[in-house]
């Protein structure tokens, strides 16, 4: 099992990450599609080759072809949107907010899976990428769709743990060179 291999690669000083990784994936109350779509989108967003290599096969096995593609699409579109909207928010000139974005984002309207699942994956990726405007936007859509705060927090917990595992393992690889 790749998850076990990933956990065993985490150094002793990061034992909490090892425990949290097992918990957020192994004990998640999210439905399988939401869980593994979140895991895959976050593994991509973490930019960690090791994390992606280890988690992708389990995600692929757990997801339909449509959900697998949609989770990758969420990571891709949010990689663009998070930079664009975070920058727009951080610029001191509010007039940028009045300009047309002019970026294609069709996948958000027709992701190929339930809108709630795609929004949850987009929110998790936005947490990794630190875009407050996107976090607010996706959280509002989810809440209006009846998703409870606990589910939203679960996705953010998965994102935070996967990101931390990626940072830790990639740093250890560099230090071992």
Coordinates of N, CA and C in Angstrom, one line a residue:
X1 N 0.8 -1.2 0.0 CA 0.0 0.0 0.0 C 0.9 1.2 0.0
X2 N 0.7 2.1 -1.0 CA 1.5 3.3 -1.1 C 1.4 4.2 0.1
X3 N 0.2 4.3 0.7 CA 0.0 5.2 1.9 C 1.0 4.7 3.0
X4 N 1.1 3.4 3.2 CA 2.0 2.9 4.2 C 3.5 3.3 3.9
X5 N 3.8 3.2 2.6 CA 5.2 3.5 2.2 C 5.4 5.0 2.4
X6 N 4.5 5.8 2.1 CA 4.6 7.2 2.3 C 4.8 7.5 3.8
X7 N 4.0 6.9 4.7 CA 4.1 7.1 6.1 C 5.4 6.6 6.6
X8 N 5.9 5.5 6.1 CA 7.2 5.0 6.6 C 8.4 5.9 6.2
X9 N 8.2 6.7 5.1 CA 9.3 7.6 4.7 C 9.3 8.9 5.5
X10 N 8.3 9.2 6.3 CA 8.3 10.4 7.1 C 9.3 10.2 8.3
X11 N 10.2 11.1 8.5 CA 11.2 11.0 9.6 C 10.6 11.1 10.9
X12 N 11.3 10.5 11.9 CA 10.8 10.5 13.3 C 10.5 11.9 13.9
X13 N 11.3 12.9 13.5 CA 11.0 14.2 14.0 C 9.7 14.7 13.6
X14 N 9.1 14.1 12.5 CA 7.8 14.6 12.0 C 6.7 13.5 12.3
X15 N 6.8 12.8 13.4 CA 5.9 11.7 13.8 C 4.5 12.2 13.7
X16 N 4.2 13.4 14.2 CA 2.8 13.9 14.1 C 2.3 13.9 12.7
X17 N 3.1 14.2 11.7 CA 2.6 14.2 10.4 C 2.3 12.8 9.9
X18 N 3.1 11.8 10.4 CA 2.8 10.4 10.0 C 1.4 10.0 10.6
X19 N 1.2 10.3 11.9 CA 0.0 10.0 12.5 C -1.2 10.7 11.9
X20 N -1.0 12.0 11.6 CA -2.1 12.8 10.9 C -2.4 12.3 9.5
X21 N -1.4 11.9 8.8 CA -1.6 11.4 7.4 C -2.5 10.1 7.5
X22 N -2.2 9.2 8.4 CA -3.0 8.0 8.5 C -4.4 8.4 9.0
X23 N -4.5 9.3 9.8 CA -5.8 9.7 10.4 C -6.7 10.4 9.3
X24 N -6.1 11.4 8.6 CA -7.0 12.2 7.7 C -7.4 11.4 6.5
X25 N -6.6 10.4 6.1 CA -7.0 9.5 5.0 C -7.7 8.3 5.5
X26 N -7.1 7.6 6.5 CA -7.7 6.4 7.0 C -8.9 6.5 7.8
X27 N -9.1 7.6 8.4 CA -10.3 7.7 9.3 C -11.3 8.8 8.8
X28 N -11.1 9.2 7.6 CA -12.0 10.3 7.1 C -13.4 9.8 7.0
X29 N -14.3 10.7 7.2 CA -15.8 10.4 7.1 C -16.3 10.9 5.7
X30 N -15.4 11.4 4.9 CA -15.8 11.9 3.6 C -16.1 10.6 2.7
X31 N -17.1 10.7 1.8 CA -17.3 9.6 0.9 C -16.1 9.4 0.1
X32 N -15.9 8.2 -0.4 CA -14.7 7.8 -1.2 C -14.3 8.8 -2.3
X33 N -15.3 9.2 -3.1 CA -14.9 10.1 -4.2 C -14.4 11.5 -3.6
X34 N -15.1 12.0 -2.6 CA -14.6 13.3 -2.1 C -13.3 13.1 -1.4
X35 N -13.1 12.0 -0.7 CA -11.8 11.8 0.0 C -10.7 11.7 -1.1
X36 N -10.8 10.8 -2.0 CA -9.7 10.5 -2.9 C -9.5 11.6 -3.9
X37 N -10.6 12.3 -4.3 CA -10.4 13.5 -5.2 C -9.6 14.6 -4.4
X38 N -9.9 14.8 -3.2 CA -9.2 15.7 -2.4 C -7.8 15.3 -2.2
X39 N -7.5 14.1 -2.0 CA -6.1 13.6 -1.8 C -5.4 13.8 -3.1
X40 N -5.9 13.4 -4.2 CA -5.2 13.6 -5.5 C -5.0 15.1 -5.9
X41 N -6.0 15.9 -5.8 CA -5.8 17.3 -6.1 C -4.8 17.9 -5.2
X42 N -4.8 17.6 -3.9 CA -3.8 18.1 -2.9 C -2.4 17.6 -3.2
X43 N -2.3 16.3 -3.6 CA -1.0 15.7 -3.9 C -0.4 16.5 -5.1
X44 N -1.2 16.8 -6.1 CA -0.7 17.6 -7.2 C -0.3 19.0 -6.7
X45 N -1.2 19.6 -6.0 CA -0.9 21.0 -5.5 C 0.3 21.1 -4.6
X46 N 0.6 20.0 -3.9 CA 1.7 20.0 -3.0 C 3.1 20.2 -3.7
X47 N 3.1 19.9 -5.0 CA 4.3 19.9 -5.9 C 5.4 19.0 -5.4
X48 N 5.0 18.0 -4.6 CA 6.0 17.0 -4.2 C 5.9 15.8 -5.0
X49 N 7.0 15.5 -5.8 CA 7.0 14.3 -6.6 C 6.7 13.0 -5.8
X50 N 7.4 12.9 -4.6 CA 7.2 11.7 -3.8 C 5.8 11.5 -3.3
X51 N 5.2 12.6 -2.9 CA 3.8 12.5 -2.4 C 2.9 12.1 -3.5
X52 N 3.0 12.7 -4.7 CA 2.2 12.4 -5.8 C 2.4 11.0 -6.3
X53 N 3.7 10.6 -6.4 CA 4.0 9.2 -6.8 C 3.3 8.2 -5.9
X54 N 3.3 8.4 -4.6 CA 2.8 7.4 -3.7 C 1.3 7.4 -3.6
X55 N 0.7 8.6 -3.6 CA -0.8 8.7 -3.4 C -1.6 8.5 -4.7
X56 N -1.0 8.8 -5.9 CA -1.8 8.8 -7.1 C -2.3 7.4 -7.4
X57 N -1.6 6.3 -7.3 CA -2.1 5.0 -7.6 C -3.4 4.6 -6.8
X58 N -3.4 5.0 -5.5 CA -4.5 4.7 -4.7 C -5.7 5.6 -5.1
X59 N -5.4 6.8 -5.4 CA -6.5 7.7 -5.8 C -7.1 7.2 -7.2
X60 N -6.2 6.8 -8.1 CA -6.7 6.3 -9.4 C -7.6 5.1 -9.2
X61 N -7.2 4.2 -8.3 CA -8.0 3.0 -8.0 C -9.3 3.3 -7.3
X62 N -9.4 4.3 -6.5 CA -10.6 4.7 -5.8 C -11.6 5.5 -6.5
X63 N -11.1 6.2 -7.6 CA -11.9 7.1 -8.3 C -12.4 6.6 -9.7
X64 N -13.5 7.0 -10.1 CA -13.9 6.7 -11.5 C -13.0 7.5 -12.4
X65 N -13.0 7.2 -13.7 CA -12.2 7.9 -14.6 C -12.6 9.4 -14.7
X66 N -13.9 9.7 -14.6 CA -14.4 11.0 -14.6 C -13.9 11.8 -13.4
X67 N -14.0 11.2 -12.2 CA -13.6 11.8 -11.0 C -12.1 12.1 -10.9
X68 N -11.3 11.1 -11.4 CA -9.9 11.2 -11.5 C -9.5 12.4 -12.3
X69 N -10.1 12.5 -13.5 CA -9.9 13.7 -14.4 C -10.3 15.0 -13.8
X70 N -11.5 15.0 -13.1 CA -12.0 16.2 -12.5 C -11.1 16.7 -11.3
X71 N -10.5 15.7 -10.5 CA -9.6 16.1 -9.5 C -8.4 16.7 -10.0
X72 N -7.8 16.2 -11.1 CA -6.7 16.8 -11.7 C -7.0 18.1 -12.3
X73 N -8.2 18.3 -12.9 CA -8.7 19.5 -13.4 C -8.8 20.6 -12.3
X74 N -9.3 20.2 -11.1 CA -9.4 21.1 -10.0 C -8.0 21.6 -9.6
X75 N -7.0 20.8 -9.6 CA -5.7 21.2 -9.2 C -5.1 22.1 -10.3
X76 N -5.4 21.8 -11.5 CA -4.9 22.7 -12.6 C -5.5 24.0 -12.7
X77 N -6.8 24.1 -12.6 CA -7.5 25.4 -12.7 C -7.2 26.3 -11.5
X78 N -7.1 25.6 -10.3 CA -6.9 26.4 -9.1 C -5.4 26.9 -9.1
X79 N -4.5 26.2 -9.7 CA -3.1 26.6 -9.8 C -3.1 28.0 -10.5
X80 N -3.9 28.1 -11.5 CA -4.0 29.4 -12.2 C -4.8 30.4 -11.4
X81 N -6.0 30.0 -11.0 CA -6.9 31.0 -10.3 C -6.3 31.5 -9.0
X82 N -5.7 30.6 -8.3 CA -5.1 31.0 -7.0 C -4.1 32.1 -7.2
X83 N -3.2 32.0 -8.2 CA -2.2 33.1 -8.4 C -2.9 34.4 -8.9
X84 N -3.9 34.2 -9.8 CA -4.5 35.4 -10.3 C -5.3 36.1 -9.3
X85 N -6.2 35.4 -8.6 CA -7.1 36.1 -7.6 C -6.3 36.5 -6.3
X86 N -5.3 35.7 -5.9 CA -4.5 36.2 -4.8 C -3.8 37.4 -5.1
X87 N -3.2 37.5 -6.3 CA -2.5 38.7 -6.7 C -3.5 39.9 -6.8
X88 N -4.6 39.7 -7.3 CA -5.6 40.8 -7.5 C -6.0 41.3 -6.1
X89 N -6.1 40.4 -5.1 CA -6.5 40.8 -3.8 C -5.3 41.5 -3.1
X90 N -4.1 41.1 -3.3 CA -2.9 41.6 -2.6 C -2.5 43.0 -3.2
X91 N -2.8 43.3 -4.4 CA -2.4 44.6 -5.0 C -3.2 45.7 -4.2
X92 N -2.5 46.8 -4.0 CA -3.2 47.8 -3.2 C -4.2 48.6 -4.0
X93 N -4.1 48.5 -5.3 CA -5.0 49.2 -6.2 C -6.3 48.4 -6.4
X94 N -7.4 48.8 -5.8 CA -8.6 48.0 -5.9 C -9.2 48.0 -7.3
X95 N -8.8 48.8 -8.2 CA -9.3 48.9 -9.6 C -9.0 47.6 -10.4
X96 N -8.0 46.8 -10.0 CA -7.8 45.5 -10.6 C -9.0 44.6 -10.5
X97 N -9.7 44.8 -9.4 CA -10.9 44.0 -9.1 C -12.1 44.3 -10.1
X98 N -12.0 45.4 -10.8 CA -13.0 45.8 -11.7 C -12.7 45.4 -13.2
X99 N -11.5 44.9 -13.4 CA -11.1 44.5 -14.7 C -11.5 43.0 -15.0
X100 N -11.9 42.8 -16.2 CA -12.3 41.5 -16.6 C -11.1 40.5 -16.5
X101 N -11.3 39.3 -15.9 CA -10.2 38.4 -15.8 C -9.7 37.9 -17.1
X102 N -10.6 37.5 -18.0 CA -10.2 37.1 -19.3 C -9.5 35.8 -19.4
X103 N -9.8 34.9 -18.4 CA -9.2 33.6 -18.3 C -10.2 32.6 -18.4
X104 N -10.0 31.5 -19.2 CA -10.9 30.4 -19.4 C -11.0 29.6 -18.1
X105 N -12.2 29.3 -17.6 CA -12.4 28.6 -16.4 C -13.7 27.7 -16.6
X106 N -13.9 27.2 -17.8 CA -15.1 26.4 -18.1 C -15.3 25.2 -17.3
X107 N -14.2 24.6 -16.9 CA -14.2 23.3 -16.1 C -15.0 23.5 -14.8
X108 N -14.9 24.7 -14.2 CA -15.6 25.0 -13.0 C -17.1 24.8 -13.2
X109 N -17.6 25.3 -14.3 CA -19.1 25.1 -14.6 C -19.5 23.7 -15.0
X110 N -18.6 23.0 -15.6 CA -18.9 21.6 -16.1 C -17.7 20.7 -15.7
X111 N -17.6 20.3 -14.5 CA -16.4 19.6 -14.1 C -16.4 18.1 -14.4
X112 N -17.6 17.6 -14.8 CA -17.7 16.1 -15.0 C -18.0 15.3 -13.8
X113 N -18.2 15.9 -12.7 CA -18.6 15.3 -11.4 C -19.6 16.2 -10.7
X114 N -20.1 15.7 -9.6 CA -21.0 16.6 -8.8 C -20.2 17.9 -8.5
X115 N -21.0 19.0 -8.6 CA -20.4 20.3 -8.4 C -19.8 20.4 -7.0
X116 N -20.5 19.8 -6.0 CA -20.0 19.9 -4.6 C -18.6 19.3 -4.5
X117 N -18.4 18.1 -5.1 CA -17.1 17.5 -5.0 C -16.0 18.3 -5.6
X118 N -16.3 18.9 -6.8 CA -15.3 19.7 -7.5 C -15.0 21.0 -6.6
X119 N -16.0 21.6 -6.1 CA -15.8 22.7 -5.2 C -15.0 22.4 -4.0
X120 N -15.2 21.2 -3.4 CA -14.4 20.8 -2.2 C -13.0 20.6 -2.6
X121 N -12.7 20.0 -3.8 CA -11.3 19.9 -4.2 C -10.7 21.2 -4.5
X122 N -11.4 22.1 -5.1 CA -10.9 23.4 -5.4 C -10.6 24.2 -4.1
X123 N -11.4 24.1 -3.1 CA -11.2 24.7 -1.8 C -9.9 24.2 -1.2
X124 N -9.7 22.9 -1.2 CA -8.6 22.2 -0.6 C -7.3 22.7 -1.3
X125 N -7.3 22.8 -2.6 CA -6.1 23.3 -3.4 C -5.9 24.7 -3.1
X126 N -7.0 25.5 -2.9 CA -6.8 26.9 -2.6 C -6.2 27.1 -1.2
X127 N -6.5 26.2 -0.3 CA -5.9 26.3 1.0 C -4.4 26.1 0.9
X128 N -3.9 25.1 0.1 CA -2.5 24.9 -0.1 C -1.9 26.1 -0.8
X129 N -2.5 26.7 -1.7 CA -2.0 27.8 -2.5 C -2.2 29.2 -1.8
X130 N -2.9 29.2 -0.7 CA -3.1 30.4 0.1 C -3.8 31.5 -0.5
X131 N -4.9 31.2 -1.2 CA -5.7 32.2 -1.8 C -7.0 32.5 -1.0
X132 N -7.0 33.5 -0.3 CA -8.2 33.8 0.6 C -9.4 34.1 -0.2
X133 N -9.3 34.8 -1.3 CA -10.5 35.1 -2.1 C -11.1 33.8 -2.7
X134 N -10.3 32.9 -3.2 CA -10.8 31.6 -3.7 C -11.3 30.7 -2.5
X135 N -10.7 30.7 -1.4 CA -11.2 30.0 -0.3 C -12.6 30.5 0.1
X136 N -12.8 31.8 0.2 CA -14.1 32.4 0.5 C -15.1 32.0 -0.5
X137 N -14.8 32.1 -1.8 CA -15.7 31.8 -2.9 C -16.1 30.3 -2.8
X138 N -15.2 29.4 -2.7 CA -15.6 28.0 -2.8 C -16.3 27.6 -1.5
X139 N -15.9 28.2 -0.3 CA -16.6 27.9 0.9 C -18.0 28.3 0.8
X140 N -18.3 29.5 0.3 CA -19.7 30.0 0.2 C -20.5 29.1 -0.7
X141 N -19.9 28.7 -1.8 CA -20.7 27.8 -2.7 C -21.0 26.5 -2.0
X142 N -20.1 25.9 -1.3 CA -20.3 24.7 -0.6 C -21.3 24.9 0.5
X143 N -21.2 25.9 1.3 CA -22.2 26.2 2.3 C -23.6 26.3 1.8
X144 N -23.7 27.1 0.6 CA -25.1 27.3 0.0 C -25.6 25.9 -0.5
X145 N -24.7 25.0 -0.8 CA -25.1 23.7 -1.3 C -25.5 22.7 -0.1
X146 N -25.4 23.2 1.1 CA -25.7 22.4 2.3 C -24.6 21.6 2.9
X147 N -23.3 21.9 2.4 CA -22.2 21.2 3.0 C -21.9 21.8 4.4
X148 N -21.7 21.0 5.4 CA -21.4 21.5 6.7 C -20.0 21.9 6.9
X149 N -19.7 22.7 7.9 CA -18.4 23.2 8.2 C -17.4 22.0 8.5
X150 N -17.9 21.0 9.1 CA -17.0 19.8 9.4 C -16.5 19.2 8.2
X151 N -17.3 19.1 7.1 CA -16.8 18.5 5.9 C -15.8 19.4 5.2
X152 N -16.1 20.7 5.2 CA -15.1 21.7 4.7 C -13.8 21.6 5.5
X153 N -13.9 21.6 6.8 CA -12.7 21.5 7.6 C -11.9 20.2 7.3
X154 N -12.6 19.1 7.1 CA -12.0 17.8 6.8 C -11.1 18.0 5.5
X155 N -11.6 18.6 4.5 CA -10.9 18.8 3.3 C -9.6 19.7 3.5
X156 N -9.8 20.7 4.3 CA -8.6 21.6 4.7 C -7.6 20.8 5.5
X157 N -8.0 19.9 6.4 CA -7.1 19.1 7.1 C -6.3 18.2 6.2
X158 N -7.0 17.6 5.3 CA -6.3 16.7 4.3 C -5.2 17.6 3.5
X159 N -5.6 18.7 3.1 CA -4.7 19.6 2.4 C -3.5 20.0 3.2
X160 N -3.8 20.3 4.5 CA -2.6 20.8 5.3 C -1.7 19.7 5.6
X161 N -2.2 18.5 5.8 CA -1.3 17.3 6.1 C -0.5 16.9 4.9
X162 N -1.2 16.8 3.7 CA -0.5 16.4 2.5 C 0.6 17.5 2.2
X163 N 0.3 18.7 2.3 CA 1.3 19.8 2.0 C 2.5 19.6 3.0
X164 N 2.2 19.4 4.3 CA 3.3 19.3 5.2 C 4.2 18.1 5.0
X165 N 3.5 17.0 4.6 CA 4.3 15.8 4.3 C 5.2 16.0 3.1
X166 N 4.7 16.7 2.1 CA 5.5 17.0 0.9 C 6.6 17.9 1.2
X167 N 6.4 18.9 2.0 CA 7.5 19.9 2.3 C 8.6 19.1 3.1
X168 N 8.1 18.3 4.1 CA 9.1 17.6 4.9 C 9.9 16.5 4.1
X169 N 9.2 15.7 3.3 CA 10.0 14.7 2.5 C 10.9 15.4 1.5
X170 N 10.4 16.4 0.8 CA 11.3 17.1 -0.2 C 12.5 17.7 0.5
X171 N 12.3 18.3 1.7 CA 13.4 18.9 2.4 C 14.4 17.8 2.8
X172 N 13.9 16.7 3.3 CA 14.8 15.6 3.7 C 15.6 15.1 2.5
X173 N 15.0 15.0 1.3 CA 15.7 14.5 0.1 C 16.8 15.5 -0.3
X174 N 16.6 16.8 -0.2 CA 17.6 17.8 -0.5 C 18.7 17.7 0.5
X175 N 18.4 17.6 1.8 CA 19.4 17.5 2.8 C 20.2 16.2 2.8
X176 N 19.7 15.2 2.2 CA 20.4 13.9 2.1 C 21.4 13.9 0.9
X177 N 21.3 14.9 0.0 CA 22.2 14.9 -1.2 C 23.6 15.2 -0.8

